[in-house]
Amino acid sequence: LLLLPRPGAAQEATTLNVNGTGMVEVAPDRARIIFAVETEAEGARETGEANARLMDRVINGLRATGVPDLRIETSGYSLTPRYAPRRGDEPQRIAGYTARNTVQVIVDDVEALGRLVDAALEAGANRVAGLSFEIRDSEPHRQEALRRAVARARGEAEVMAEALGMRLGDPVTVQGGAESPQPRSPLFRGADVMMAMEASAPTPVEAGLQTITASVSIRYRLWP
């Protein structure tokens, strides 16, 4: 609470500063998950071909789930040599190659995410490289958080003005805002997923809720 005199305006005794915070909890409606396929072989071509066959199986397995509006995008590919241990002064020798191909899967039905994980692992994916949840259109929720913040600030100001025996006037200055929420990446370990697969249990994935917070600072006129 900050009461300040208003110089040059005798009819205005003070101004009143109040802060308000508003929060909105929203269930995410989009998920992104990255699957990786790693293969090893002696030759570069053999390694790449084996990786391509396995990734084709993974992509076909994902599409076979029938999840609507499923988007699959290649997010990375690498083919690197593996070197054998050196012996004495011998030159370093390539013992084989490792290929790693990653795809990002975007789905708007977050409840289908566990089914997609199971399908990818059954088809041959050997790593879950990342998972995040997000809100497709956060603007309406951001605006609602702002409305709640302003309403709370005004409510505080009305109570204070009444307690002081004064009348709340118009706002003089307003500052604040609300940021759009960032994608949330929960703890999701590939080892846990593989254990669920070995137990023949569906992989549980809970999206949880995301919180959008707004804060405002408003200075009101106070009248006698």
PDB file of C-alpha atoms in Angstrom:
ATOM      1  CA  LEU A   1       0.000   0.000   0.000  1.00  0.00           C
ATOM      2  CA  LEU A   2       1.474   3.365  -1.036  1.00  0.00           C
ATOM      3  CA  LEU A   3      -0.344   6.636  -0.356  1.00  0.00           C
ATOM      4  CA  LEU A   4       1.058   9.644  -2.179  1.00  0.00           C
ATOM      5  CA  PRO A   5      -0.089  13.283  -2.124  1.00  0.00           C
ATOM      6  CA  ARG A   6      -1.105  14.747  -5.448  1.00  0.00           C
ATOM      7  CA  PRO A   7       0.662  18.127  -5.745  1.00  0.00           C
ATOM      8  CA  GLY A   8      -1.229  20.877  -7.487  1.00  0.00           C
ATOM      9  CA  ALA A   9      -4.659  19.300  -6.941  1.00  0.00           C
ATOM     10  CA  ALA A  10      -6.081  20.193  -3.543  1.00  0.00           C
ATOM     11  CA  GLN A  11      -9.297  18.242  -4.065  1.00  0.00           C
ATOM     12  CA  GLU A  12      -7.272  15.030  -4.486  1.00  0.00           C
ATOM     13  CA  ALA A  13      -5.875  13.887  -1.169  1.00  0.00           C
ATOM     14  CA  THR A  14      -3.878  10.852  -2.229  1.00  0.00           C
ATOM     15  CA  THR A  15      -3.315   8.112  -4.711  1.00  0.00           C
ATOM     16  CA  LEU A  16      -3.260   4.422  -3.944  1.00  0.00           C
ATOM     17  CA  ASN A  17      -0.957   1.782  -5.465  1.00  0.00           C
ATOM     18  CA  VAL A  18      -2.126  -1.851  -5.526  1.00  0.00           C
ATOM     19  CA  ASN A  19      -0.808  -5.063  -7.071  1.00  0.00           C
ATOM     20  CA  GLY A  20      -2.822  -7.962  -8.393  1.00  0.00           C
ATOM     21  CA  THR A  21      -1.987 -11.469  -9.600  1.00  0.00           C
ATOM     22  CA  GLY A  22      -4.149 -13.753 -11.705  1.00  0.00           C
ATOM     23  CA  MET A  23      -3.570 -17.403 -12.559  1.00  0.00           C
ATOM     24  CA  VAL A  24      -5.192 -19.781 -15.023  1.00  0.00           C
ATOM     25  CA  GLU A  25      -4.474 -23.529 -15.138  1.00  0.00           C
ATOM     26  CA  VAL A  26      -4.767 -25.103 -18.569  1.00  0.00           C
ATOM     27  CA  ALA A  27      -4.479 -28.709 -19.719  1.00  0.00           C
ATOM     28  CA  PRO A  28      -1.960 -28.983 -22.602  1.00  0.00           C
ATOM     29  CA  ASP A  29      -3.507 -29.940 -25.933  1.00  0.00           C
ATOM     30  CA  ARG A  30      -0.369 -30.763 -27.908  1.00  0.00           C
ATOM     31  CA  ALA A  31       2.594 -33.043 -27.314  1.00  0.00           C
ATOM     32  CA  ARG A  32       5.957 -33.417 -29.018  1.00  0.00           C
ATOM     33  CA  ILE A  33       8.046 -36.531 -28.576  1.00  0.00           C
ATOM     34  CA  ILE A  34      11.329 -37.517 -30.206  1.00  0.00           C
ATOM     35  CA  PHE A  35      12.168 -41.129 -31.005  1.00  0.00           C
ATOM     36  CA  ALA A  36      15.641 -42.290 -32.006  1.00  0.00           C
ATOM     37  CA  VAL A  37      16.862 -45.354 -33.867  1.00  0.00           C
ATOM     38  CA  GLU A  38      20.515 -46.342 -33.481  1.00  0.00           C
ATOM     39  CA  THR A  39      22.216 -49.080 -35.463  1.00  0.00           C
ATOM     40  CA  GLU A  40      25.778 -50.333 -35.678  1.00  0.00           C
ATOM     41  CA  ALA A  41      27.589 -52.292 -38.376  1.00  0.00           C
ATOM     42  CA  GLU A  42      31.047 -52.633 -39.875  1.00  0.00           C
ATOM     43  CA  GLY A  43      30.473 -50.653 -43.078  1.00  0.00           C
ATOM     44  CA  ALA A  44      29.016 -47.194 -43.469  1.00  0.00           C
ATOM     45  CA  ARG A  45      26.559 -48.223 -46.182  1.00  0.00           C
ATOM     46  CA  GLU A  46      25.468 -51.308 -44.272  1.00  0.00           C
ATOM     47  CA  THR A  47      24.910 -49.223 -41.131  1.00  0.00           C
ATOM     48  CA  GLY A  48      22.867 -46.591 -42.964  1.00  0.00           C
ATOM     49  CA  GLU A  49      20.701 -49.145 -44.764  1.00  0.00           C
ATOM     50  CA  ALA A  50      19.976 -51.037 -41.554  1.00  0.00           C
ATOM     51  CA  ASN A  51      19.026 -47.799 -39.852  1.00  0.00           C
ATOM     52  CA  ALA A  52      16.727 -46.771 -42.708  1.00  0.00           C
ATOM     53  CA  ARG A  53      14.896 -50.119 -42.617  1.00  0.00           C
ATOM     54  CA  LEU A  54      14.383 -49.886 -38.882  1.00  0.00           C
ATOM     55  CA  MET A  55      13.201 -46.275 -39.004  1.00  0.00           C
ATOM     56  CA  ASP A  56      10.711 -47.163 -41.763  1.00  0.00           C
ATOM     57  CA  ARG A  57       9.271 -49.780 -39.423  1.00  0.00           C
ATOM     58  CA  VAL A  58       8.996 -47.228 -36.623  1.00  0.00           C
ATOM     59  CA  ILE A  59       7.246 -44.653 -38.818  1.00  0.00           C
ATOM     60  CA  ASN A  60       4.842 -47.253 -40.213  1.00  0.00           C
ATOM     61  CA  GLY A  61       4.124 -48.469 -36.686  1.00  0.00           C
ATOM     62  CA  LEU A  62       3.309 -44.934 -35.554  1.00  0.00           C
ATOM     63  CA  ARG A  63       0.983 -44.333 -38.483  1.00  0.00           C
ATOM     64  CA  ALA A  64      -0.712 -47.692 -37.933  1.00  0.00           C
ATOM     65  CA  THR A  65      -1.994 -46.474 -34.555  1.00  0.00           C
ATOM     66  CA  GLY A  66      -4.621 -44.438 -36.403  1.00  0.00           C
ATOM     67  CA  VAL A  67      -4.069 -41.354 -34.215  1.00  0.00           C
ATOM     68  CA  PRO A  68      -5.590 -38.424 -36.166  1.00  0.00           C
ATOM     69  CA  ASP A  69      -3.532 -35.447 -37.385  1.00  0.00           C
ATOM     70  CA  LEU A  70      -0.268 -37.174 -36.557  1.00  0.00           C
ATOM     71  CA  ARG A  71       2.805 -35.312 -37.829  1.00  0.00           C
ATOM     72  CA  ILE A  72       6.170 -37.018 -38.145  1.00  0.00           C
ATOM     73  CA  GLU A  73       9.269 -34.968 -38.977  1.00  0.00           C
ATOM     74  CA  THR A  74      12.909 -35.977 -39.249  1.00  0.00           C
ATOM     75  CA  SER A  75      14.776 -33.963 -36.613  1.00  0.00           C
ATOM     76  CA  GLY A  76      18.303 -35.296 -36.967  1.00  0.00           C
ATOM     77  CA  TYR A  77      20.583 -37.847 -38.612  1.00  0.00           C
ATOM     78  CA  SER A  78      24.205 -38.791 -38.011  1.00  0.00           C
ATOM     79  CA  LEU A  79      26.583 -41.480 -39.273  1.00  0.00           C
ATOM     80  CA  THR A  80      29.837 -41.629 -37.325  1.00  0.00           C
ATOM     81  CA  PRO A  81      32.772 -44.044 -37.254  1.00  0.00           C
ATOM     82  CA  ARG A  82      33.669 -46.145 -34.246  1.00  0.00           C
ATOM     83  CA  TYR A  83      37.398 -46.557 -33.690  1.00  0.00           C
ATOM     84  CA  ALA A  84      39.148 -49.614 -32.361  1.00  0.00           C
ATOM     85  CA  PRO A  85      41.582 -49.192 -29.439  1.00  0.00           C
ATOM     86  CA  ARG A  86      45.085 -48.276 -30.549  1.00  0.00           C
ATOM     87  CA  ARG A  87      47.857 -50.813 -30.170  1.00  0.00           C
ATOM     88  CA  GLY A  88      51.261 -49.291 -29.766  1.00  0.00           C
ATOM     89  CA  ASP A  89      52.204 -47.036 -32.663  1.00  0.00           C
ATOM     90  CA  GLU A  90      49.612 -48.461 -35.038  1.00  0.00           C
ATOM     91  CA  PRO A  91      47.360 -45.886 -36.760  1.00  0.00           C
ATOM     92  CA  GLN A  92      43.847 -45.577 -35.485  1.00  0.00           C
ATOM     93  CA  ARG A  93      41.561 -48.067 -37.196  1.00  0.00           C
ATOM     94  CA  ILE A  94      37.817 -47.782 -37.883  1.00  0.00           C
ATOM     95  CA  ALA A  95      36.054 -50.740 -36.309  1.00  0.00           C
ATOM     96  CA  GLY A  96      32.567 -49.892 -37.552  1.00  0.00           C
ATOM     97  CA  TYR A  97      29.926 -47.190 -37.829  1.00  0.00           C
ATOM     98  CA  THR A  98      26.999 -45.947 -35.784  1.00  0.00           C
ATOM     99  CA  ALA A  99      23.941 -44.398 -37.400  1.00  0.00           C
ATOM    100  CA  ARG A 100      21.443 -42.378 -35.385  1.00  0.00           C
ATOM    101  CA  ASN A 101      18.173 -41.163 -36.869  1.00  0.00           C
ATOM    102  CA  THR A 102      15.647 -39.129 -34.859  1.00  0.00           C
ATOM    103  CA  VAL A 103      12.070 -38.195 -35.683  1.00  0.00           C
ATOM    104  CA  GLN A 104       9.825 -35.731 -33.907  1.00  0.00           C
ATOM    105  CA  VAL A 105       6.198 -36.763 -33.530  1.00  0.00           C
ATOM    106  CA  ILE A 106       3.613 -34.018 -32.963  1.00  0.00           C
ATOM    107  CA  VAL A 107       0.166 -35.015 -31.765  1.00  0.00           C
ATOM    108  CA  ASP A 108      -2.828 -32.958 -30.646  1.00  0.00           C
ATOM    109  CA  ASP A 109      -4.429 -35.886 -28.808  1.00  0.00           C
ATOM    110  CA  VAL A 110      -2.191 -36.002 -25.744  1.00  0.00           C
ATOM    111  CA  GLU A 111      -4.087 -38.982 -24.346  1.00  0.00           C
ATOM    112  CA  ALA A 112      -2.793 -41.042 -27.283  1.00  0.00           C
ATOM    113  CA  LEU A 113       0.833 -40.371 -26.378  1.00  0.00           C
ATOM    114  CA  GLY A 114       1.348 -43.571 -24.389  1.00  0.00           C
ATOM    115  CA  ARG A 115      -0.020 -45.604 -27.290  1.00  0.00           C
ATOM    116  CA  LEU A 116       2.448 -43.916 -29.655  1.00  0.00           C
ATOM    117  CA  VAL A 117       5.366 -44.656 -27.338  1.00  0.00           C
ATOM    118  CA  ASP A 118       4.411 -48.316 -27.173  1.00  0.00           C
ATOM    119  CA  ALA A 119       3.997 -48.540 -30.963  1.00  0.00           C
ATOM    120  CA  ALA A 120       7.375 -46.910 -31.642  1.00  0.00           C
ATOM    121  CA  LEU A 121       9.249 -49.142 -29.221  1.00  0.00           C
ATOM    122  CA  GLU A 122       7.544 -52.275 -30.482  1.00  0.00           C
ATOM    123  CA  ALA A 123       8.547 -51.333 -34.039  1.00  0.00           C
ATOM    124  CA  GLY A 124      12.203 -50.924 -33.122  1.00  0.00           C
ATOM    125  CA  ALA A 125      12.857 -47.446 -31.718  1.00  0.00           C
ATOM    126  CA  ASN A 126      15.536 -47.825 -29.089  1.00  0.00           C
ATOM    127  CA  ARG A 127      15.519 -44.388 -27.503  1.00  0.00           C
ATOM    128  CA  VAL A 128      13.026 -41.743 -26.385  1.00  0.00           C
ATOM    129  CA  ALA A 129      15.070 -38.569 -26.779  1.00  0.00           C
ATOM    130  CA  GLY A 130      12.627 -35.922 -25.603  1.00  0.00           C
ATOM    131  CA  LEU A 131       9.070 -35.108 -24.613  1.00  0.00           C
ATOM    132  CA  SER A 132       7.251 -31.805 -24.117  1.00  0.00           C
ATOM    133  CA  PHE A 133       3.676 -30.599 -23.680  1.00  0.00           C
ATOM    134  CA  GLU A 134       2.319 -27.278 -24.887  1.00  0.00           C
ATOM    135  CA  ILE A 135      -0.843 -25.250 -25.403  1.00  0.00           C
ATOM    136  CA  ARG A 136      -1.758 -24.646 -29.027  1.00  0.00           C
ATOM    137  CA  ASP A 137      -3.488 -21.307 -28.487  1.00  0.00           C
ATOM    138  CA  SER A 138      -2.531 -19.744 -25.163  1.00  0.00           C
ATOM    139  CA  GLU A 139      -3.732 -16.210 -25.946  1.00  0.00           C
ATOM    140  CA  PRO A 140      -7.320 -16.576 -24.590  1.00  0.00           C
ATOM    141  CA  HIS A 141      -5.954 -18.050 -21.356  1.00  0.00           C
ATOM    142  CA  ARG A 142      -3.325 -15.316 -21.094  1.00  0.00           C
ATOM    143  CA  GLN A 143      -6.030 -12.669 -21.450  1.00  0.00           C
ATOM    144  CA  GLU A 144      -8.145 -14.365 -18.782  1.00  0.00           C
ATOM    145  CA  ALA A 145      -5.176 -14.336 -16.393  1.00  0.00           C
ATOM    146  CA  LEU A 146      -4.830 -10.584 -17.010  1.00  0.00           C
ATOM    147  CA  ARG A 147      -8.540 -10.022 -16.323  1.00  0.00           C
ATOM    148  CA  ARG A 148      -8.209 -11.874 -13.027  1.00  0.00           C
ATOM    149  CA  ALA A 149      -5.123  -9.887 -12.065  1.00  0.00           C
ATOM    150  CA  VAL A 150      -6.865  -6.558 -12.762  1.00  0.00           C
ATOM    151  CA  ALA A 151     -10.024  -7.659 -10.922  1.00  0.00           C
ATOM    152  CA  ARG A 152      -7.995  -8.702  -7.901  1.00  0.00           C
ATOM    153  CA  ALA A 153      -6.077  -5.428  -7.863  1.00  0.00           C
ATOM    154  CA  ARG A 154      -9.302  -3.410  -8.069  1.00  0.00           C
ATOM    155  CA  GLY A 155     -10.884  -5.502  -5.325  1.00  0.00           C
ATOM    156  CA  GLU A 156      -7.916  -4.785  -3.062  1.00  0.00           C
ATOM    157  CA  ALA A 157      -8.145  -1.077  -3.865  1.00  0.00           C
ATOM    158  CA  GLU A 158     -11.886  -0.931  -3.121  1.00  0.00           C
ATOM    159  CA  VAL A 159     -11.414  -2.579   0.267  1.00  0.00           C
ATOM    160  CA  MET A 160      -8.567  -0.219   1.180  1.00  0.00           C
ATOM    161  CA  ALA A 161     -10.454   2.874   0.039  1.00  0.00           C
ATOM    162  CA  GLU A 162     -13.506   1.864   2.098  1.00  0.00           C
ATOM    163  CA  ALA A 163     -11.361   1.177   5.150  1.00  0.00           C
ATOM    164  CA  LEU A 164      -9.803   4.623   4.774  1.00  0.00           C
ATOM    165  CA  GLY A 165     -13.200   6.262   4.479  1.00  0.00           C
ATOM    166  CA  MET A 166     -12.486   7.439   0.947  1.00  0.00           C
ATOM    167  CA  ARG A 167     -13.876   6.877  -2.520  1.00  0.00           C
ATOM    168  CA  LEU A 168     -11.935   5.021  -5.180  1.00  0.00           C
ATOM    169  CA  GLY A 169     -11.401   7.014  -8.355  1.00  0.00           C
ATOM    170  CA  ASP A 170     -10.107   6.213 -11.820  1.00  0.00           C
ATOM    171  CA  PRO A 171      -6.780   4.484 -12.433  1.00  0.00           C
ATOM    172  CA  VAL A 172      -3.900   6.862 -13.077  1.00  0.00           C
ATOM    173  CA  THR A 173      -1.257   4.375 -14.263  1.00  0.00           C
ATOM    174  CA  VAL A 174      -1.317   0.682 -15.040  1.00  0.00           C
ATOM    175  CA  GLN A 175       1.677  -1.628 -15.495  1.00  0.00           C
ATOM    176  CA  GLY A 176       1.932  -5.381 -15.917  1.00  0.00           C
ATOM    177  CA  GLY A 177       1.263  -8.231 -18.271  1.00  0.00           C
ATOM    178  CA  ALA A 178       1.322 -11.985 -18.735  1.00  0.00           C
ATOM    179  CA  GLU A 179       3.773 -14.166 -20.609  1.00  0.00           C
ATOM    180  CA  SER A 180       2.777 -17.023 -22.866  1.00  0.00           C
ATOM    181  CA  PRO A 181       3.634 -20.378 -21.253  1.00  0.00           C
ATOM    182  CA  GLN A 182       6.696 -22.275 -22.419  1.00  0.00           C
ATOM    183  CA  PRO A 183       6.448 -25.943 -23.400  1.00  0.00           C
ATOM    184  CA  ARG A 184       6.724 -28.170 -20.332  1.00  0.00           C
ATOM    185  CA  SER A 185       9.169 -31.065 -20.463  1.00  0.00           C
ATOM    186  CA  PRO A 186       8.491 -33.572 -17.677  1.00  0.00           C
ATOM    187  CA  LEU A 187      11.004 -36.086 -16.392  1.00  0.00           C
ATOM    188  CA  PHE A 188      10.705 -38.928 -18.882  1.00  0.00           C
ATOM    189  CA  ARG A 189      13.448 -41.524 -18.864  1.00  0.00           C
ATOM    190  CA  GLY A 190      13.943 -44.023 -21.633  1.00  0.00           C
ATOM    191  CA  ALA A 191      14.888 -46.705 -19.106  1.00  0.00           C
ATOM    192  CA  ASP A 192      11.489 -46.386 -17.444  1.00  0.00           C
ATOM    193  CA  VAL A 193       9.785 -46.771 -20.813  1.00  0.00           C
ATOM    194  CA  MET A 194      11.768 -49.905 -21.652  1.00  0.00           C
ATOM    195  CA  MET A 195      10.875 -51.419 -18.261  1.00  0.00           C
ATOM    196  CA  ALA A 196       7.197 -50.803 -18.944  1.00  0.00           C
ATOM    197  CA  MET A 197       7.553 -52.503 -22.317  1.00  0.00           C
ATOM    198  CA  GLU A 198       9.276 -55.531 -20.775  1.00  0.00           C
ATOM    199  CA  ALA A 199       6.391 -55.836 -18.322  1.00  0.00           C
ATOM    200  CA  SER A 200       3.901 -55.693 -21.238  1.00  0.00           C
ATOM    201  CA  ALA A 201       2.213 -52.711 -19.603  1.00  0.00           C
ATOM    202  CA  PRO A 202       0.965 -49.628 -21.454  1.00  0.00           C
ATOM    203  CA  THR A 203       3.305 -46.706 -20.988  1.00  0.00           C
ATOM    204  CA  PRO A 204       1.628 -44.147 -18.665  1.00  0.00           C
ATOM    205  CA  VAL A 205       2.084 -40.507 -19.702  1.00  0.00           C
ATOM    206  CA  GLU A 206       0.354 -37.725 -17.756  1.00  0.00           C
ATOM    207  CA  ALA A 207       0.328 -34.241 -19.264  1.00  0.00           C
ATOM    208  CA  GLY A 208      -0.603 -32.421 -16.049  1.00  0.00           C
ATOM    209  CA  LEU A 209      -1.559 -28.739 -16.075  1.00  0.00           C
ATOM    210  CA  GLN A 210       0.275 -25.611 -17.127  1.00  0.00           C
ATOM    211  CA  THR A 211      -0.153 -22.386 -15.173  1.00  0.00           C
ATOM    212  CA  ILE A 212      -0.378 -18.994 -16.875  1.00  0.00           C
ATOM    213  CA  THR A 213       0.310 -16.130 -14.481  1.00  0.00           C
ATOM    214  CA  ALA A 214      -0.353 -12.410 -14.922  1.00  0.00           C
ATOM    215  CA  SER A 215       0.568  -9.546 -12.618  1.00  0.00           C
ATOM    216  CA  VAL A 216      -0.427  -5.877 -12.660  1.00  0.00           C
ATOM    217  CA  SER A 217       0.348  -2.756 -10.661  1.00  0.00           C
ATOM    218  CA  ILE A 218      -2.326  -0.040 -10.706  1.00  0.00           C
ATOM    219  CA  ARG A 219      -2.342   3.430  -9.174  1.00  0.00           C
ATOM    220  CA  TYR A 220      -5.819   4.742  -8.394  1.00  0.00           C
ATOM    221  CA  ARG A 221      -7.006   8.208  -7.384  1.00  0.00           C
ATOM    222  CA  LEU A 222      -8.584   8.439  -3.940  1.00  0.00           C
ATOM    223  CA  TRP A 223     -11.286  11.015  -3.291  1.00  0.00           C
ATOM    224  CA  PRO A 224     -12.520  12.242   0.090  1.00  0.00           C
TER     225      PRO A 224
END
